[in-house]
Amino acid sequence: MMTNGTVFGVIVAISFCHLLNDMMQSLLPAIYPDLKAGLGLSFGQIGLVTLAYQITASILQPMVGLYADRRPTPMALPGGTLFSLAGLAVLSCAHTYWLVLVGASLLGVGSSVFHPESSRVARMAAGGRHGLAQALFQVGGNAGQALGPLAAALVVMRWGQSSLAFFALLALLSGAVLWNVANWYRHHGLTRLKVSGHAMAAGALPEARARRGILILLALIFSKYVYLASLTSYFTFYLIHRFGLSVENAQLHLFVFLAAVAVGTVLGGPLGDRFGRKYVIWCSILGALPFTLLLPHVGLFWTGPLTVVIGLILASAFPAIVVFAQELVPGKVGMISGLFFGFSFGMGGLGAAALGWIADRTSIETVYQLCAFLPAIGLLTAFLPDVEAERRRSSIG
């Protein structure tokens, strides 16, 4: 078995499982209109459901990643899918608000186990093409998030909340695939990760500069995921309220936006490998600003194209940010992956709760007028260290 080549079979396998995992989990926001009507929930209560899901994942993911760095546990990958199965099973029969919160929390636990360990596997299988591997892994999740609203429109809206139990069975398929990935992880992946880690450690930055870079990257994650929360959690309500669309048509608009996010993710990783991750981060976060500023002021005809462009641009940042952070702190792939996936989930949850509170007290349109300025935080990219250039200077020296 080679220790330096890209193992696309493993990357495709975890990307496929990422698709299944995130499709199951994205059914939660996709059924928000049904839950709101059936249980009489406010926008604030909807935001708290998202918060319960996101915070569970946010708190646990860095701890799972740190534990995996110290004591790798390959079988945690298939084992974690059982939490997602349980979460959807609870949601399928939840007829009280508190049961909805329990189901959402179980989904968060499943996500907290899956993401850091799978991101470690992506780096193990990358063979030096870390941006590409991270992008292919991440695009599976984006595709799953895009399919969630479509599945809700085609299945859940027709057969009701109880049909979520059918999607829970997909966790068994994911567990079977991840069982095979875990065997590769145990026999080959750990060796590859150690070789890669030794090479990265040789050009490590001073701790203070690395810490500053991590804080800047977390601020960029904040801007990206709070803005994305405004679309994933409330875009359907915005379209229904402002333009009078049906729930099904609004779900299809959300599907198109999430599909654009998936495409943007695929592009971001390889572009970062080729042109440098700092440049991709610059263009991705700050580049979305003109389009987010326009969105609240256009009609339905331009709303669709603008959200597609915003999704394409914003999504290209995440693979570059995660790999950039892994290079700032070599040898802590699991912890860094868990921190950034967890922080993105947490910021999405807090953002959804805060935006729901704002929507209840003002209007859903006000949410998009305020969020339009979030990509301006991308100016902080100027203060990121140029890791690749410094590593080249270190190797020459």
CSV table of C-alpha atoms in Angstrom, one decimal:
chain,number,residue,atom,x,y,z
A,1,MET,CA,0.0,0.0,0.0
A,2,MET,CA,1.4,3.4,-1.0
A,3,THR,CA,1.9,6.0,1.7
A,4,ASN,CA,2.0,9.1,-0.6
A,5,GLY,CA,-0.7,8.6,-3.3
A,6,THR,CA,-4.2,9.9,-3.2
A,7,VAL,CA,-6.7,7.1,-2.3
A,8,PHE,CA,-9.8,8.3,-4.1
A,9,GLY,CA,-11.8,5.2,-3.2
A,10,VAL,CA,-11.6,6.0,0.5
A,11,ILE,CA,-12.3,9.7,-0.1
A,12,VAL,CA,-15.4,8.9,-2.3
A,13,ALA,CA,-16.6,6.5,0.4
A,14,ILE,CA,-16.5,9.0,3.2
A,15,SER,CA,-18.0,11.7,0.9
A,16,PHE,CA,-20.9,9.4,0.1
A,17,CYS,CA,-21.4,8.8,3.8
A,18,HIS,CA,-21.2,12.5,4.4
A,19,LEU,CA,-24.0,12.9,1.8
A,20,LEU,CA,-26.2,10.4,3.7
A,21,ASN,CA,-25.3,11.9,7.1
A,22,ASP,CA,-26.1,15.5,6.1
A,23,MET,CA,-29.1,14.6,4.1
A,24,MET,CA,-30.6,12.9,7.1
A,25,GLN,CA,-29.7,15.8,9.3
A,26,SER,CA,-30.9,18.5,6.9
A,27,LEU,CA,-34.4,17.0,7.0
A,28,LEU,CA,-34.8,18.9,10.3
A,29,PRO,CA,-34.7,22.4,8.9
A,30,ALA,CA,-36.5,21.2,5.8
A,31,ILE,CA,-39.5,20.2,7.9
A,32,TYR,CA,-39.6,23.5,9.9
A,33,PRO,CA,-42.7,24.9,8.1
A,34,ASP,CA,-44.5,21.6,8.9
A,35,LEU,CA,-43.4,21.7,12.5
A,36,LYS,CA,-44.2,25.4,12.9
A,37,ALA,CA,-47.8,24.8,11.6
A,38,GLY,CA,-48.4,21.5,13.4
A,39,LEU,CA,-47.0,22.5,16.8
A,40,GLY,CA,-47.8,26.2,16.6
A,41,LEU,CA,-44.1,27.2,17.0
A,42,SER,CA,-42.8,30.8,16.8
A,43,PHE,CA,-39.7,31.8,14.8
A,44,GLY,CA,-37.8,31.9,18.2
A,45,GLN,CA,-38.8,28.3,19.0
A,46,ILE,CA,-37.7,27.2,15.5
A,47,GLY,CA,-34.3,28.9,16.2
A,48,LEU,CA,-34.0,27.0,19.5
A,49,VAL,CA,-34.5,23.7,17.7
A,50,THR,CA,-31.6,24.6,15.4
A,51,LEU,CA,-29.6,25.7,18.4
A,52,ALA,CA,-30.2,22.3,20.2
A,53,TYR,CA,-28.9,20.5,17.2
A,54,GLN,CA,-26.0,22.7,16.5
A,55,ILE,CA,-24.8,23.2,20.1
A,56,THR,CA,-24.8,19.4,20.7
A,57,ALA,CA,-22.5,19.0,17.7
A,58,SER,CA,-20.5,22.1,18.5
A,59,ILE,CA,-19.6,21.2,22.1
A,60,LEU,CA,-18.8,17.5,21.4
A,61,GLN,CA,-16.9,17.7,18.1
A,62,PRO,CA,-13.6,19.3,19.3
A,63,MET,CA,-13.6,16.8,22.2
A,64,VAL,CA,-14.1,13.8,19.9
A,65,GLY,CA,-11.3,15.2,17.6
A,66,LEU,CA,-8.9,15.7,20.5
A,67,TYR,CA,-9.6,12.2,21.8
A,68,ALA,CA,-9.1,10.7,18.3
A,69,ASP,CA,-5.7,12.5,18.0
A,70,ARG,CA,-4.6,10.8,21.3
A,71,ARG,CA,-6.3,7.5,20.9
A,72,PRO,CA,-7.5,6.8,17.4
A,73,THR,CA,-10.8,4.9,17.4
A,74,PRO,CA,-11.7,3.8,13.8
A,75,MET,CA,-14.9,2.0,14.8
A,76,ALA,CA,-16.3,5.3,16.1
A,77,LEU,CA,-17.2,6.0,12.5
A,78,PRO,CA,-19.8,3.3,12.0
A,79,GLY,CA,-20.9,3.5,15.6
A,80,GLY,CA,-21.7,7.2,15.4
A,81,THR,CA,-24.4,6.6,12.7
A,82,LEU,CA,-26.6,5.0,15.4
A,83,PHE,CA,-27.2,8.4,16.9
A,84,SER,CA,-28.4,9.8,13.7
A,85,LEU,CA,-30.7,6.8,13.3
A,86,ALA,CA,-32.1,7.4,16.8
A,87,GLY,CA,-32.6,11.1,16.2
A,88,LEU,CA,-34.7,10.7,13.1
A,89,ALA,CA,-36.7,7.9,14.7
A,90,VAL,CA,-37.5,10.3,17.6
A,91,LEU,CA,-38.4,13.1,15.2
A,92,SER,CA,-40.7,10.8,13.2
A,93,CYS,CA,-43.0,10.4,16.1
A,94,ALA,CA,-42.4,13.7,18.0
A,95,HIS,CA,-45.7,15.4,18.7
A,96,THR,CA,-44.4,17.7,21.4
A,97,TYR,CA,-41.9,20.5,21.3
A,98,TRP,CA,-39.6,18.8,23.9
A,99,LEU,CA,-39.4,15.6,21.8
A,100,VAL,CA,-38.4,17.7,18.8
A,101,LEU,CA,-35.6,19.1,20.9
A,102,VAL,CA,-34.5,15.6,22.0
A,103,GLY,CA,-34.5,14.3,18.4
A,104,ALA,CA,-32.5,17.4,17.2
A,105,SER,CA,-29.9,16.8,20.0
A,106,LEU,CA,-29.4,13.2,19.0
A,107,LEU,CA,-28.8,14.3,15.4
A,108,GLY,CA,-26.2,16.6,16.8
A,109,VAL,CA,-24.4,13.8,18.7
A,110,GLY,CA,-24.3,11.7,15.5
A,111,SER,CA,-22.7,14.7,13.6
A,112,SER,CA,-20.2,15.3,16.4
A,113,VAL,CA,-18.8,11.7,16.0
A,114,PHE,CA,-18.9,11.6,12.2
A,115,HIS,CA,-17.3,14.9,11.2
A,116,PRO,CA,-13.9,15.1,13.0
A,117,GLU,CA,-13.1,11.4,12.4
A,118,SER,CA,-14.1,11.6,8.7
A,119,SER,CA,-12.1,14.7,8.2
A,120,ARG,CA,-9.1,12.9,9.6
A,121,VAL,CA,-9.7,10.1,7.1
A,122,ALA,CA,-9.8,12.7,4.3
A,123,ARG,CA,-6.4,13.9,5.3
A,124,MET,CA,-5.1,10.4,5.6
A,125,ALA,CA,-6.2,9.6,2.1
A,126,ALA,CA,-5.2,12.9,0.5
A,127,GLY,CA,-1.6,12.0,-0.5
A,128,GLY,CA,-0.6,15.7,-0.4
A,129,ARG,CA,-3.7,17.0,-2.2
A,130,HIS,CA,-5.3,18.2,1.0
A,131,GLY,CA,-7.5,20.8,-0.4
A,132,LEU,CA,-9.0,18.5,-3.0
A,133,ALA,CA,-9.5,15.7,-0.4
A,134,GLN,CA,-11.2,18.1,2.0
A,135,ALA,CA,-13.4,19.6,-0.8
A,136,LEU,CA,-14.5,16.1,-2.0
A,137,PHE,CA,-15.3,15.1,1.6
A,138,GLN,CA,-17.2,18.3,2.2
A,139,VAL,CA,-19.1,18.3,-1.0
A,140,GLY,CA,-20.8,15.1,0.0
A,141,GLY,CA,-22.2,16.9,3.0
A,142,ASN,CA,-23.3,19.9,0.9
A,143,ALA,CA,-25.0,17.6,-1.6
A,144,GLY,CA,-26.7,15.9,1.3
A,145,GLN,CA,-27.9,19.2,2.7
A,146,ALA,CA,-29.2,20.1,-0.8
A,147,LEU,CA,-31.1,16.8,-1.1
A,148,GLY,CA,-32.7,17.2,2.3
A,149,PRO,CA,-35.2,19.9,1.3
A,150,LEU,CA,-35.9,18.0,-2.0
A,151,ALA,CA,-36.6,14.8,-0.1
A,152,ALA,CA,-38.8,16.8,2.3
A,153,ALA,CA,-40.7,18.3,-0.6
A,154,LEU,CA,-41.2,14.9,-2.4
A,155,VAL,CA,-41.6,12.6,0.6
A,156,VAL,CA,-42.2,14.3,3.9
A,157,MET,CA,-44.7,16.8,2.6
A,158,ARG,CA,-46.7,14.0,1.0
A,159,TRP,CA,-46.6,11.3,3.7
A,160,GLY,CA,-46.0,13.4,6.8
A,161,GLN,CA,-43.6,13.5,9.7
A,162,SER,CA,-43.7,9.8,10.2
A,163,SER,CA,-41.9,9.2,6.9
A,164,LEU,CA,-38.7,10.4,8.6
A,165,ALA,CA,-38.4,6.9,10.0
A,166,PHE,CA,-37.7,5.7,6.4
A,167,PHE,CA,-34.7,8.0,6.1
A,168,ALA,CA,-33.4,6.8,9.4
A,169,LEU,CA,-32.7,3.4,7.7
A,170,LEU,CA,-30.1,5.2,5.5
A,171,ALA,CA,-27.9,5.3,8.7
A,172,LEU,CA,-27.6,1.5,8.4
A,173,LEU,CA,-26.2,1.8,4.8
A,174,SER,CA,-23.8,4.5,6.0
A,175,GLY,CA,-22.7,2.3,8.9
A,176,ALA,CA,-21.9,-0.6,6.5
A,177,VAL,CA,-19.7,1.7,4.3
A,178,LEU,CA,-18.0,3.2,7.2
A,179,TRP,CA,-17.2,-0.2,8.6
A,180,ASN,CA,-15.0,-0.8,5.6
A,181,VAL,CA,-13.5,2.7,5.8
A,182,ALA,CA,-12.6,2.0,9.5
A,183,ASN,CA,-10.7,-1.1,8.5
A,184,TRP,CA,-8.6,0.9,6.0
A,185,TYR,CA,-8.1,3.5,8.7
A,186,ARG,CA,-6.8,1.0,11.1
A,187,HIS,CA,-4.4,-0.8,8.8
A,188,HIS,CA,-3.2,2.0,6.5
A,189,GLY,CA,-4.5,5.4,7.4
A,190,LEU,CA,-2.7,6.0,10.7
A,191,THR,CA,0.7,5.4,9.1
A,192,ARG,CA,-0.1,7.8,6.3
A,193,LEU,CA,-1.2,10.5,8.8
A,194,LYS,CA,2.0,10.2,10.8
A,195,VAL,CA,4.2,10.6,7.7
A,196,SER,CA,2.2,13.7,6.7
A,197,GLY,CA,2.3,15.1,10.2
A,198,HIS,CA,6.1,14.9,10.5
A,199,ALA,CA,6.5,16.8,7.2
A,200,MET,CA,4.1,19.5,8.4
A,201,ALA,CA,5.8,19.9,11.8
A,202,ALA,CA,9.1,20.7,10.2
A,203,GLY,CA,7.8,24.1,9.0
A,204,ALA,CA,5.4,24.9,11.9
A,205,LEU,CA,4.8,28.6,12.8
A,206,PRO,CA,5.5,30.0,16.2
A,207,GLU,CA,2.7,29.2,18.6
A,208,ALA,CA,1.6,32.9,19.0
A,209,ARG,CA,1.2,33.4,15.3
A,210,ALA,CA,-0.6,30.1,14.8
A,211,ARG,CA,-3.0,31.0,17.6
A,212,ARG,CA,-3.7,34.4,16.0
A,213,GLY,CA,-4.3,32.7,12.6
A,214,ILE,CA,-6.8,30.3,14.2
A,215,LEU,CA,-8.7,33.1,15.8
A,216,ILE,CA,-9.0,35.0,12.5
A,217,LEU,CA,-10.2,31.8,10.8
A,218,LEU,CA,-12.8,31.3,13.5
A,219,ALA,CA,-14.0,34.9,12.9
A,220,LEU,CA,-14.4,34.1,9.2
A,221,ILE,CA,-16.3,30.9,10.0
A,222,PHE,CA,-18.6,33.1,12.2
A,223,SER,CA,-19.4,35.4,9.3
A,224,LYS,CA,-19.9,32.6,6.8
A,225,TYR,CA,-22.1,30.3,9.0
A,226,VAL,CA,-24.3,33.0,10.5
A,227,TYR,CA,-25.1,34.2,7.0
A,228,LEU,CA,-25.7,30.7,5.8
A,229,ALA,CA,-28.0,30.1,8.8
A,230,SER,CA,-30.2,33.0,7.6
A,231,LEU,CA,-30.7,31.1,4.4
A,232,THR,CA,-30.9,27.4,5.5
A,233,SER,CA,-33.3,28.2,8.4
A,234,TYR,CA,-35.4,31.1,7.1
A,235,PHE,CA,-35.1,31.4,3.3
A,236,THR,CA,-38.3,29.4,2.8
A,237,PHE,CA,-40.2,31.7,5.2
A,238,TYR,CA,-38.7,34.8,3.4
A,239,LEU,CA,-39.9,33.5,0.0
A,240,ILE,CA,-43.3,32.6,1.3
A,241,HIS,CA,-43.8,35.9,3.2
A,242,ARG,CA,-42.3,38.3,0.7
A,243,PHE,CA,-43.3,36.7,-2.7
A,244,GLY,CA,-46.2,34.5,-1.7
A,245,LEU,CA,-44.6,31.2,-2.9
A,246,SER,CA,-46.0,27.8,-1.8
A,247,VAL,CA,-44.1,25.7,0.6
A,248,GLU,CA,-43.1,23.3,-2.1
A,249,ASN,CA,-41.8,26.0,-4.4
A,250,ALA,CA,-39.9,27.6,-1.6
A,251,GLN,CA,-38.3,24.3,-0.8
A,252,LEU,CA,-37.1,23.9,-4.4
A,253,HIS,CA,-35.5,27.4,-4.2
A,254,LEU,CA,-33.7,26.3,-1.1
A,255,PHE,CA,-32.6,23.1,-2.9
A,256,VAL,CA,-31.1,25.2,-5.7
A,257,PHE,CA,-29.2,27.4,-3.3
A,258,LEU,CA,-27.8,24.4,-1.4
A,259,ALA,CA,-26.8,22.7,-4.7
A,260,ALA,CA,-24.8,25.9,-5.5
A,261,VAL,CA,-23.1,25.6,-2.1
A,262,ALA,CA,-22.1,22.0,-3.1
A,263,VAL,CA,-20.6,23.2,-6.4
A,264,GLY,CA,-18.7,26.0,-4.6
A,265,THR,CA,-17.3,23.6,-2.1
A,266,VAL,CA,-15.9,21.4,-4.9
A,267,LEU,CA,-14.2,24.3,-6.5
A,268,GLY,CA,-12.7,25.8,-3.4
A,269,GLY,CA,-10.4,22.9,-2.4
A,270,PRO,CA,-8.5,22.4,-5.7
A,271,LEU,CA,-8.3,26.2,-6.2
A,272,GLY,CA,-6.7,26.4,-2.8
A,273,ASP,CA,-4.2,23.7,-3.7
A,274,ARG,CA,-3.2,25.4,-6.9
A,275,PHE,CA,-3.3,29.2,-6.1
A,276,GLY,CA,-3.0,29.3,-2.3
A,277,ARG,CA,-5.6,29.0,0.4
A,278,LYS,CA,-5.3,32.6,1.6
A,279,TYR,CA,-6.3,33.9,-1.9
A,280,VAL,CA,-9.3,31.6,-2.0
A,281,ILE,CA,-10.4,32.7,1.5
A,282,TRP,CA,-10.1,36.4,0.4
A,283,CYS,CA,-12.2,35.9,-2.6
A,284,SER,CA,-14.8,33.7,-0.9
A,285,ILE,CA,-15.7,35.7,2.2
A,286,LEU,CA,-15.3,39.3,1.0
A,287,GLY,CA,-16.3,38.5,-2.6
A,288,ALA,CA,-19.8,37.6,-1.5
A,289,LEU,CA,-20.4,41.1,0.0
A,290,PRO,CA,-21.8,42.9,-3.1
A,291,PHE,CA,-24.3,40.1,-3.7
A,292,THR,CA,-25.5,39.9,-0.1
A,293,LEU,CA,-26.0,43.6,0.0
A,294,LEU,CA,-28.2,43.4,-3.2
A,295,LEU,CA,-30.3,40.4,-2.1
A,296,PRO,CA,-32.8,42.2,0.2
A,297,HIS,CA,-33.6,44.8,-2.4
A,298,VAL,CA,-34.4,42.7,-5.5
A,299,GLY,CA,-37.6,41.0,-6.7
A,300,LEU,CA,-38.2,37.2,-7.1
A,301,PHE,CA,-36.7,37.1,-10.6
A,302,TRP,CA,-33.2,38.1,-9.3
A,303,THR,CA,-33.5,36.5,-5.8
A,304,GLY,CA,-32.8,33.0,-7.3
A,305,PRO,CA,-29.6,33.9,-9.3
A,306,LEU,CA,-28.2,36.0,-6.4
A,307,THR,CA,-28.6,33.2,-3.9
A,308,VAL,CA,-26.9,30.9,-6.3
A,309,VAL,CA,-23.9,33.2,-6.7
A,310,ILE,CA,-23.7,33.8,-2.9
A,311,GLY,CA,-23.8,30.0,-2.3
A,312,LEU,CA,-21.0,29.4,-4.9
A,313,ILE,CA,-18.7,32.1,-3.5
A,314,LEU,CA,-19.3,31.6,0.2
A,315,ALA,CA,-19.0,27.8,0.1
A,316,SER,CA,-15.6,27.8,-1.6
A,317,ALA,CA,-14.0,29.0,1.7
A,318,PHE,CA,-14.6,26.1,4.0
A,319,PRO,CA,-12.2,23.5,2.6
A,320,ALA,CA,-9.5,26.2,2.4
A,321,ILE,CA,-10.1,27.3,5.9
A,322,VAL,CA,-10.0,23.8,7.4
A,323,VAL,CA,-6.8,22.8,5.6
A,324,PHE,CA,-5.2,26.2,6.4
A,325,ALA,CA,-6.0,25.6,10.1
A,326,GLN,CA,-4.7,22.0,10.0
A,327,GLU,CA,-1.4,23.4,8.6
A,328,LEU,CA,-1.2,26.1,11.4
A,329,VAL,CA,-1.4,23.3,14.0
A,330,PRO,CA,0.3,20.2,12.6
A,331,GLY,CA,-0.3,16.9,14.4
A,332,LYS,CA,-3.7,17.9,15.7
A,333,VAL,CA,-5.9,17.1,12.7
A,334,GLY,CA,-8.8,15.6,14.7
A,335,MET,CA,-8.9,18.5,17.2
A,336,ILE,CA,-8.7,21.2,14.5
A,337,SER,CA,-11.3,19.5,12.3
A,338,GLY,CA,-13.6,19.0,15.3
A,339,LEU,CA,-13.0,22.6,16.4
A,340,PHE,CA,-13.9,24.1,13.0
A,341,PHE,CA,-16.8,21.8,12.2
A,342,GLY,CA,-18.1,22.2,15.7
A,343,PHE,CA,-17.7,26.0,15.7
A,344,SER,CA,-19.4,26.2,12.3
A,345,PHE,CA,-22.3,24.2,13.7
A,346,GLY,CA,-22.4,26.3,16.9
A,347,MET,CA,-22.3,29.6,15.1
A,348,GLY,CA,-25.0,28.3,12.8
A,349,GLY,CA,-27.2,27.4,15.8
A,350,LEU,CA,-26.6,30.6,17.7
A,351,GLY,CA,-27.1,32.6,14.5
A,352,ALA,CA,-30.4,30.8,13.8
A,353,ALA,CA,-31.7,31.4,17.3
A,354,ALA,CA,-30.6,35.1,17.2
A,355,LEU,CA,-32.1,35.7,13.8
A,356,GLY,CA,-35.3,34.0,14.8
A,357,TRP,CA,-35.6,36.4,17.8
A,358,ILE,CA,-35.0,39.3,15.4
A,359,ALA,CA,-37.6,38.0,12.9
A,360,ASP,CA,-40.2,37.7,15.7
A,361,ARG,CA,-39.7,41.3,16.8
A,362,THR,CA,-39.2,43.0,13.5
A,363,SER,CA,-39.7,41.1,10.2
A,364,ILE,CA,-38.1,38.3,8.2
A,365,GLU,CA,-36.9,41.0,5.7
A,366,THR,CA,-34.9,42.8,8.4
A,367,VAL,CA,-32.9,39.6,9.0
A,368,TYR,CA,-31.5,39.7,5.5
A,369,GLN,CA,-30.9,43.4,5.6
A,370,LEU,CA,-28.7,42.9,8.8
A,371,CYS,CA,-26.9,39.8,7.6
A,372,ALA,CA,-26.0,41.4,4.3
A,373,PHE,CA,-23.0,43.1,6.0
A,374,LEU,CA,-21.5,39.9,7.6
A,375,PRO,CA,-19.1,39.1,4.6
A,376,ALA,CA,-17.3,42.4,5.4
A,377,ILE,CA,-15.6,40.4,8.2
A,378,GLY,CA,-13.6,38.9,5.3
A,379,LEU,CA,-11.2,41.9,5.6
A,380,LEU,CA,-9.6,40.1,8.5
A,381,THR,CA,-8.0,37.7,5.9
A,382,ALA,CA,-5.3,40.4,5.4
A,383,PHE,CA,-3.9,39.5,8.9
A,384,LEU,CA,-3.5,35.7,8.2
A,385,PRO,CA,0.1,34.4,8.0
A,386,ASP,CA,1.2,33.2,4.6
A,387,VAL,CA,1.9,29.6,5.7
A,388,GLU,CA,2.9,28.2,2.3
A,389,ALA,CA,5.4,31.0,1.7
A,390,GLU,CA,7.0,30.6,5.1
A,391,ARG,CA,7.2,26.9,4.8
A,392,ARG,CA,9.0,27.3,1.4
A,393,ARG,CA,11.5,29.8,3.1
A,394,SER,CA,12.0,27.3,6.0
A,395,SER,CA,12.8,24.4,3.6
A,396,ILE,CA,15.3,26.6,1.6
A,397,GLY,CA,16.9,27.7,4.8
